CSV table of C-alpha atoms and ligand atoms in Angstrom, one decimal:
chain,number,residue,atom,x,y,z
A,1,MET,CA,94.9,71.2,86.1
A,2,ARG,CA,92.7,69.6,83.5
A,3,ILE,CA,89.0,69.7,84.5
A,4,VAL,CA,86.0,68.2,82.7
A,5,SER,CA,82.5,69.4,83.7
A,6,LEU,CA,79.2,68.2,82.4
A,7,ALA,CA,76.6,71.0,82.0
A,8,GLY,CA,73.0,71.7,81.4
A,9,GLY,CA,71.8,75.3,81.1
A,10,ILE,CA,71.4,77.8,83.9
A,11,GLY,CA,72.7,75.8,86.8
A,12,GLY,CA,75.6,74.5,84.8
A,13,ALA,CA,76.5,77.8,83.3
A,14,ARG,CA,76.5,79.7,86.6
A,15,PHE,CA,78.6,77.1,88.3
A,16,LEU,CA,81.1,77.2,85.4
A,17,ARG,CA,81.4,81.0,85.7
A,18,GLY,CA,82.4,80.3,89.3
A,19,LEU,CA,84.8,77.5,88.3
A,20,LEU,CA,86.6,79.9,85.9
A,21,THR,CA,87.1,82.3,88.8
A,22,ALA,CA,88.2,79.6,91.2
A,23,ALA,CA,90.6,77.9,88.7
A,24,PRO,CA,91.7,80.6,86.2
A,25,ASP,CA,94.8,78.7,85.1
A,26,SER,CA,93.1,75.3,84.5
A,27,GLU,CA,92.1,73.8,81.2
A,28,ILE,CA,88.3,73.3,81.4
A,29,THR,CA,86.4,71.1,78.9
A,30,VAL,CA,82.6,71.3,79.2
A,31,ILE,CA,80.4,68.4,77.9
A,32,GLY,CA,77.1,70.1,77.1
A,33,ASN,CA,73.6,68.7,77.0
A,34,THR,CA,71.9,68.6,73.6
A,35,GLY,CA,68.8,66.7,74.6
A,36,ASP,CA,66.9,70.0,74.9
A,37,ASP,CA,67.6,70.9,71.3
A,38,ILE,CA,64.7,71.6,69.0
A,39,SER,CA,64.1,72.6,65.4
A,40,LEU,CA,61.8,75.7,65.0
A,41,TYR,CA,61.0,77.5,61.8
A,42,GLY,CA,63.6,75.4,60.1
A,43,LEU,CA,66.3,76.5,62.6
A,44,ARG,CA,68.2,74.3,65.0
A,45,VAL,CA,68.1,75.7,68.5
A,46,CYS,CA,70.5,74.4,71.3
A,47,PRO,CA,69.3,76.0,74.5
A,48,ASP,CA,71.8,74.5,76.9
A,49,LEU,CA,74.9,75.0,74.7
A,50,ASP,CA,73.8,78.6,74.1
A,51,THR,CA,73.1,79.3,77.8
A,52,VAL,CA,76.7,78.1,78.6
A,53,MET,CA,78.2,80.1,75.7
A,54,TYR,CA,76.3,83.3,76.4
A,55,THR,CA,76.8,83.1,80.2
A,56,LEU,CA,80.5,82.6,80.0
A,57,GLY,CA,80.9,85.0,77.0
A,58,GLY,CA,79.0,87.9,78.7
A,59,GLY,CA,76.0,87.8,76.4
A,60,ILE,CA,73.4,86.3,78.7
A,61,ASP,CA,70.2,87.9,79.9
A,62,GLU,CA,71.2,87.7,83.6
A,63,GLU,CA,67.7,88.0,85.1
A,64,GLN,CA,66.2,85.4,82.8
A,65,GLY,CA,69.2,83.1,82.8
A,66,TRP,CA,68.8,82.2,79.1
A,67,GLY,CA,68.7,84.1,75.9
A,68,ARG,CA,70.5,87.3,75.0
A,69,ARG,CA,70.7,90.5,77.0
A,70,GLN,CA,69.3,93.7,75.4
A,71,GLU,CA,67.1,91.5,73.3
A,72,SER,CA,64.3,92.5,71.0
A,73,HIS,CA,61.5,90.4,69.6
A,74,VAL,CA,60.5,91.8,66.2
A,75,VAL,CA,61.0,88.6,64.3
A,76,LYS,CA,58.8,86.7,66.8
A,77,GLU,CA,56.0,89.4,66.4
A,78,GLU,CA,56.2,89.1,62.6
A,79,LEU,CA,56.0,85.3,62.7
A,80,ALA,CA,53.0,85.6,65.0
A,81,ALA,CA,51.4,88.1,62.5
A,82,TYR,CA,51.6,85.3,59.9
A,83,GLY,CA,50.1,82.9,62.4
A,84,VAL,CA,53.2,80.7,62.3
A,85,GLU,CA,53.4,78.1,65.1
A,86,PRO,CA,54.7,77.5,67.7
A,87,GLN,CA,54.1,80.8,69.5
A,88,TRP,CA,54.9,79.5,73.0
A,89,PHE,CA,58.7,79.5,72.4
A,90,GLY,CA,60.3,83.0,72.6
A,91,LEU,CA,63.3,83.4,70.3
A,92,GLY,CA,64.7,86.9,70.4
A,93,ASP,CA,66.2,88.7,67.4
A,94,ARG,CA,69.8,88.5,68.5
A,95,ASP,CA,69.4,84.9,69.5
A,96,PHE,CA,67.9,84.2,66.0
A,97,ALA,CA,71.2,85.1,64.4
A,98,THR,CA,73.0,82.3,66.4
A,99,HIS,CA,70.4,79.7,65.2
A,100,ILE,CA,70.7,80.9,61.6
A,101,VAL,CA,74.5,80.6,61.7
A,102,ARG,CA,74.3,77.2,63.3
A,103,THR,CA,71.7,75.9,60.9
A,104,GLN,CA,73.6,77.2,57.9
A,105,MET,CA,76.7,75.3,59.0
A,106,LEU,CA,74.8,72.1,59.9
A,107,ASP,CA,73.2,72.2,56.4
A,108,ALA,CA,76.6,72.6,54.9
A,109,GLY,CA,77.7,69.4,56.5
A,110,TYR,CA,79.6,70.6,59.6
A,111,PRO,CA,79.0,68.5,62.7
A,112,LEU,CA,77.5,70.2,65.7
A,113,SER,CA,80.8,70.1,67.6
A,114,ALA,CA,82.5,72.1,64.8
A,115,VAL,CA,79.6,74.5,64.7
A,116,THR,CA,79.7,75.1,68.4
A,117,GLU,CA,83.5,75.7,68.2
A,118,ALA,CA,82.8,78.3,65.4
A,119,LEU,CA,80.1,80.1,67.5
A,120,CYS,CA,82.5,80.1,70.5
A,121,ALA,CA,85.2,81.8,68.5
A,122,ARG,CA,83.0,84.9,68.8
A,123,TRP,CA,82.0,84.4,72.5
A,124,ARG,CA,85.3,83.2,73.9
A,125,PRO,CA,83.8,81.4,76.9
A,126,GLY,CA,87.1,80.5,78.4
A,127,VAL,CA,86.3,76.8,78.3
A,128,ARG,CA,86.3,74.3,75.5
A,129,LEU,CA,82.6,73.6,75.0
A,130,ILE,CA,81.7,70.3,73.3
A,131,PRO,CA,78.2,69.0,72.7
A,132,MET,CA,77.7,65.5,74.3
A,133,SER,CA,77.2,64.1,70.8
A,134,ASP,CA,77.1,65.2,67.1
A,135,ASP,CA,74.3,62.8,66.6
A,136,ARG,CA,70.8,64.3,66.9
A,137,THR,CA,69.1,63.3,70.1
A,138,GLU,CA,66.0,64.9,71.6
A,139,THR,CA,64.3,64.6,75.0
A,140,HIS,CA,60.6,63.8,74.6
A,141,VAL,CA,58.0,63.6,77.4
A,142,VAL,CA,55.0,61.2,77.5
A,143,ILE,CA,51.9,62.9,78.9
A,144,SER,CA,48.2,62.3,79.0
A,145,ASP,CA,45.8,65.2,78.2
A,146,GLU,CA,42.6,65.8,76.4
A,147,ARG,CA,44.2,64.6,73.2
A,148,GLY,CA,45.1,61.2,74.8
A,149,ARG,CA,48.5,59.7,75.7
A,150,ARG,CA,51.2,61.1,73.6
A,151,ALA,CA,54.8,62.3,73.5
A,152,VAL,CA,55.7,66.0,73.2
A,153,HIS,CA,59.0,67.6,72.8
A,154,PHE,CA,60.7,68.4,76.2
A,155,GLN,CA,60.5,72.2,75.4
A,156,GLU,CA,56.7,71.9,74.9
A,157,TRP,CA,56.3,70.2,78.3
A,158,TRP,CA,58.7,72.6,80.0
A,159,VAL,CA,57.9,75.9,78.4
A,160,ARG,CA,54.3,75.6,77.2
A,161,LEU,CA,52.9,73.3,79.9
A,162,ARG,CA,55.4,74.5,82.6
A,163,ALA,CA,55.6,70.9,83.6
A,164,SER,CA,52.1,71.1,85.1
A,165,VAL,CA,51.0,67.9,83.4
A,166,PRO,CA,52.8,64.9,85.0
A,167,ALA,CA,55.5,63.3,82.9
A,168,GLU,CA,54.7,59.6,82.6
A,169,GLN,CA,58.0,58.9,80.9
A,170,ILE,CA,61.0,61.0,79.8
A,171,ILE,CA,62.8,59.5,76.8
A,172,LEU,CA,66.0,60.6,75.0
A,173,VAL,CA,65.0,59.8,71.4
A,174,GLY,CA,68.1,58.7,69.4
A,175,ALA,CA,70.1,57.8,72.5
A,176,ASP,CA,70.8,54.2,71.3
A,177,GLU,CA,72.4,55.4,68.0
A,178,ALA,CA,74.3,58.3,69.5
A,179,SER,CA,78.1,58.4,70.1
A,180,PRO,CA,80.1,60.9,72.1
A,181,ALA,CA,81.2,63.9,70.0
A,182,PRO,CA,84.9,63.9,69.0
A,183,GLY,CA,87.0,65.0,72.0
A,184,VAL,CA,84.6,64.0,74.7
A,185,LEU,CA,86.1,60.7,75.8
A,186,GLU,CA,89.6,62.1,75.1
A,187,ALA,CA,89.0,65.0,77.5
A,188,VAL,CA,87.6,62.7,80.2
A,189,ALA,CA,90.6,60.3,79.8
A,190,ALA,CA,93.0,63.3,80.2
A,191,ALA,CA,91.1,64.9,83.1
A,192,ASP,CA,92.5,65.3,86.6
A,193,ALA,CA,89.0,65.9,88.0
A,194,VAL,CA,85.5,65.6,86.8
A,195,ILE,CA,82.7,67.9,88.1
A,196,LEU,CA,78.9,67.3,88.0
A,197,PRO,CA,77.6,70.9,88.5
A,198,PRO,CA,74.2,71.5,90.0
A,199,SER,CA,72.4,70.9,86.7
A,200,ASN,CA,69.1,69.1,86.3
A,201,PRO,CA,69.8,65.4,87.3
A,202,VAL,CA,67.3,64.0,84.8
A,203,VAL,CA,67.2,66.1,81.7
A,204,SER,CA,70.7,67.6,81.8
A,205,ILE,CA,73.2,65.3,83.6
A,206,GLY,CA,71.0,62.2,83.2
A,207,THR,CA,70.8,62.8,79.5
A,208,ILE,CA,74.6,63.2,79.0
A,209,LEU,CA,75.1,60.0,81.0
A,210,GLN,CA,72.9,58.1,78.5
A,211,ILE,CA,75.3,58.6,75.6
A,212,LYS,CA,77.2,55.3,75.3
A,213,GLY,CA,80.6,55.2,76.8
A,214,ILE,CA,80.4,58.5,78.8
A,215,ARG,CA,79.2,57.0,82.2
A,216,GLU,CA,81.8,54.2,81.9
A,217,ALA,CA,84.6,56.7,81.1
A,218,LEU,CA,83.6,58.9,84.1
A,219,GLU,CA,83.5,55.9,86.5
A,220,GLY,CA,87.3,55.6,86.1
A,221,LYS,CA,87.9,59.2,87.2
A,222,THR,CA,87.6,61.3,90.4
A,223,VAL,CA,84.1,62.8,90.1
A,224,VAL,CA,82.7,65.4,92.5
A,225,GLY,CA,79.0,66.4,92.2
A,226,VAL,CA,77.2,69.5,93.5
A,227,SER,CA,73.6,68.9,94.6
A,228,PRO,CA,71.0,70.9,92.6
A,229,ILE,CA,68.5,70.1,95.3
A,230,VAL,CA,68.6,72.2,98.5
A,231,GLY,CA,66.3,71.5,101.5
A,232,GLY,CA,64.1,69.1,99.4
A,233,ALA,CA,63.5,71.5,96.5
A,234,PRO,CA,65.2,72.6,93.3
A,235,VAL,CA,66.9,76.0,93.7
A,236,ARG,CA,65.1,77.1,90.5
A,237,GLY,CA,63.1,75.5,87.8
A,238,MET,CA,61.0,72.3,87.9
A,239,ALA,CA,63.5,69.6,88.4
A,240,ASP,CA,61.2,68.0,90.9
A,241,ALA,CA,58.7,67.2,88.1
A,242,CYS,CA,61.5,65.4,86.2
A,243,LEU,CA,62.6,63.5,89.3
A,244,THR,CA,59.1,62.4,90.1
A,245,ALA,CA,58.7,61.1,86.5
A,246,ILE,CA,61.6,58.7,87.0
A,247,GLY,CA,60.5,57.7,90.6
A,248,VAL,CA,63.2,59.6,92.4
A,249,GLU,CA,62.5,61.8,95.5
A,250,THR,CA,63.5,65.4,95.3
A,251,THR,CA,66.2,65.3,97.9
A,252,ALA,CA,70.0,65.6,97.8
A,253,GLN,CA,70.2,62.0,99.1
A,254,ALA,CA,68.0,60.6,96.3
A,255,VAL,CA,70.0,62.5,93.6
A,256,LEU,CA,73.2,61.1,95.0
A,257,GLU,CA,71.8,57.6,94.9
A,258,LEU,CA,70.5,58.2,91.4
A,259,TYR,CA,74.1,59.0,90.2
A,260,GLY,CA,75.4,56.3,92.5
A,261,SER,CA,78.8,54.9,93.3
A,262,PRO,CA,81.3,54.2,91.6
A,263,LEU,CA,80.3,57.2,89.4
A,264,VAL,CA,80.4,59.8,92.2
A,265,ASP,CA,83.4,60.0,94.6
A,266,GLY,CA,82.5,63.3,96.3
A,267,TRP,CA,79.1,65.0,96.9
A,268,LEU,CA,78.5,68.6,98.0
A,269,VAL,CA,75.2,69.2,99.8
A,270,ALA,CA,73.7,72.4,101.4
A,271,GLU,CA,74.2,72.8,105.1
A,272,GLU,CA,70.5,72.0,105.7
A,273,ASP,CA,71.0,68.7,104.0
A,274,ALA,CA,73.9,67.6,106.3
A,275,GLY,CA,73.5,63.9,107.1
A,276,VAL,CA,73.3,62.7,103.4
A,277,ALA,CA,75.5,59.6,103.1
A,278,LEU,CA,76.3,56.8,100.6
A,279,ALA,CA,78.9,54.1,100.9
A,280,GLY,CA,82.0,54.9,98.9
A,281,VAL,CA,81.2,58.7,98.7
A,282,ASP,CA,82.6,61.6,100.7
A,283,VAL,CA,79.9,64.1,101.5
A,284,GLU,CA,80.5,67.7,102.6
A,285,ALA,CA,77.9,70.3,103.6
A,286,ARG,CA,78.5,73.9,102.3
A,287,PRO,CA,76.4,77.0,101.3
A,288,LEU,CA,75.2,75.9,97.9
A,289,ILE,CA,73.2,79.0,96.6
A,290,MET,CA,74.9,80.8,93.7
A,291,HIS,CA,73.9,84.4,94.5
A,292,ASP,CA,76.7,85.8,92.3
A,293,VAL,CA,80.0,84.8,90.7
A,294,GLU,CA,81.8,84.9,94.1
A,295,SER,CA,79.4,82.4,95.8
A,296,ALA,CA,79.6,80.2,92.7
A,297,ALA,CA,83.4,80.4,92.9
A,298,ALA,CA,83.3,79.3,96.5
A,299,ILE,CA,81.3,76.2,95.6
A,300,ALA,CA,83.6,75.4,92.7
A,301,ARG,CA,86.6,75.8,95.0
A,302,ALA,CA,85.1,73.3,97.5
A,303,ALA,CA,84.4,70.9,94.7
A,304,LEU,CA,88.0,71.1,93.3
A,305,ASP,CA,89.5,70.8,96.8
A,306,MET,CA,87.5,67.7,97.3
A,307,ALA,CA,88.5,66.3,93.9
A,308,VAL,CA,92.2,66.9,94.7
A,309,ARG,CA,91.9,65.2,98.1
A,310,LEU,CA,90.0,62.2,96.7
A,311,ALA,CA,92.3,61.7,93.6
B,401,GDP,P1,68.6,74.4,82.8
B,401,GDP,O1,69.1,73.5,81.7
B,401,GDP,O2,68.5,75.8,82.4
B,401,GDP,O3,67.4,73.8,83.4
B,401,GDP,O4,69.8,74.3,83.8
B,401,GDP,P2,70.6,73.1,84.5
B,401,GDP,O5,70.1,71.8,84.1
B,401,GDP,O6,72.1,73.4,84.2
B,401,GDP,O7,70.4,73.4,86.0
B,401,GDP,C1,69.1,73.4,86.6
B,401,GDP,C2,69.2,73.1,88.0
B,401,GDP,O8,70.1,74.0,88.6
B,401,GDP,C3,68.0,73.1,88.8
B,401,GDP,O9,67.6,71.8,89.2
B,401,GDP,C4,68.3,74.0,90.0
B,401,GDP,O10,67.9,73.4,91.2
B,401,GDP,C5,69.8,74.1,90.0
B,401,GDP,N1,70.3,75.4,90.5
B,401,GDP,C6,70.0,76.6,90.0
B,401,GDP,N2,70.6,77.5,90.7
B,401,GDP,C7,71.2,76.9,91.7
B,401,GDP,C8,72.0,77.3,92.9
B,401,GDP,O11,72.2,78.5,93.1
B,401,GDP,N3,72.5,76.4,93.7
B,401,GDP,C9,72.3,75.0,93.5
B,401,GDP,N4,72.8,74.1,94.3
B,401,GDP,N5,71.5,74.6,92.4
B,401,GDP,C10,71.0,75.5,91.6
B,402,FO1,N1,62.3,79.3,78.4
B,402,FO1,C1,61.1,79.7,78.6
B,402,FO1,O1,60.6,79.4,79.7
B,402,FO1,N2,60.4,80.3,77.7
B,402,FO1,C2,60.9,80.6,76.4
B,402,FO1,O2,60.2,81.1,75.6
B,402,FO1,C3,62.2,80.2,76.2
B,402,FO1,C4,62.9,80.4,75.0
B,402,FO1,C5,64.2,80.1,74.8
B,402,FO1,C6,64.9,80.4,73.7
B,402,FO1,C7,66.3,80.1,73.6
B,402,FO1,C8,66.9,79.5,74.6
B,402,FO1,O3,68.2,79.1,74.4
B,402,FO1,C9,66.3,79.1,75.7
B,402,FO1,C10,64.9,79.4,75.9
B,402,FO1,N3,64.2,79.1,77.1
B,402,FO1,C11,62.9,79.5,77.2
B,402,FO1,C12,64.9,78.3,78.1
B,402,FO1,C13,64.9,76.9,77.8
B,402,FO1,O4,63.8,76.4,77.1
B,402,FO1,C14,64.8,76.0,79.1
B,402,FO1,O5,65.0,76.7,80.3
B,402,FO1,C15,65.8,74.9,79.0
B,402,FO1,O6,65.9,74.3,77.8
B,402,FO1,C16,65.5,73.9,80.1
B,402,FO1,O7,66.7,73.4,80.4
B,403,CA,CA1,68.4,72.2,80.0
B,404,CA,CA1,84.8,57.2,90.6
């Protein structure tokens, strides 16, 4: 079976680990979010691609959900000793090596998709991981604070401000000029099923859907989504702050309506959210908390069963 899954960071990566267990013989292509990407100290950092790569490759810090396990922070301390900003973003020493390799290859002219493939040659994630686009896009957030109304990088709003200042607007800078990376539309065209994992509906899935041609390509396929909202709240993180910014309620119902039909054909919600409904969409209620690989695999299995039934 050929499966395409979109993915953000933690929610996407943990779901994908379950999908690999649930469908070990399938060919899985992952379209990764690059709206979170940021340049720091001259290095290009791709948090969501790295979270997927490290999680599936066995290198992730399991507790944190991002970054490398057995990490140290000597370089960060040394940069801070020089007073180099920003100091609110924590890159570990092992992680730094990834960003150095990536930046070196990008500077030599390789597209991000080729760089990601090269990095994955080490991590062997068991999926084909493709960035949504080789064109540089970045999510910026419009806020108002003591310095007035201004746009900050998504990471500054998320990590430094912990989304405590309301987002007045969330913009994917560069979206209009960006095209899908090579292989993205081809993988979607060849897919037997497309999965929307429980990733952030605004700054992960919503971002990927903004790249021209991707939403239209997905609309022609059987698409099953897993709700990241359980009982009116995100399972982890601050997705509610992102949904509020675009005027969408933090409910499994509202996220389904945001994705809409004809994009989504099947929608998995948690048992406490039974009753969610939308014309043209099959809805099933299941336990949706990913406690471990086995519970993630059960969710993935339910999504695949639904996709096969709806195809
Ligand atoms: P990020 O890029 O690291 O923020 O990760 P994603 O965008 O891939 O996923 C974030 C979303 O995953 C959040 O909105 C969470 O609600 C959702 N999430 C995390 N863990 C779980 C879980 O166990 N079950 C479900 N249903 N959603 C989850
Ligand atoms: N999240 C934090 O809350 N604080 C950090 O210092 C931080 C550093 C970091 C470094 C590399 C990386 O790949 C991810 C990192 N994250 C950090 C997570 C990341 O900023 C966000 O969780 C996602 O981008 C939001 O989707
Ligand atoms: Ca993300
Ligand atoms: Ca459809």
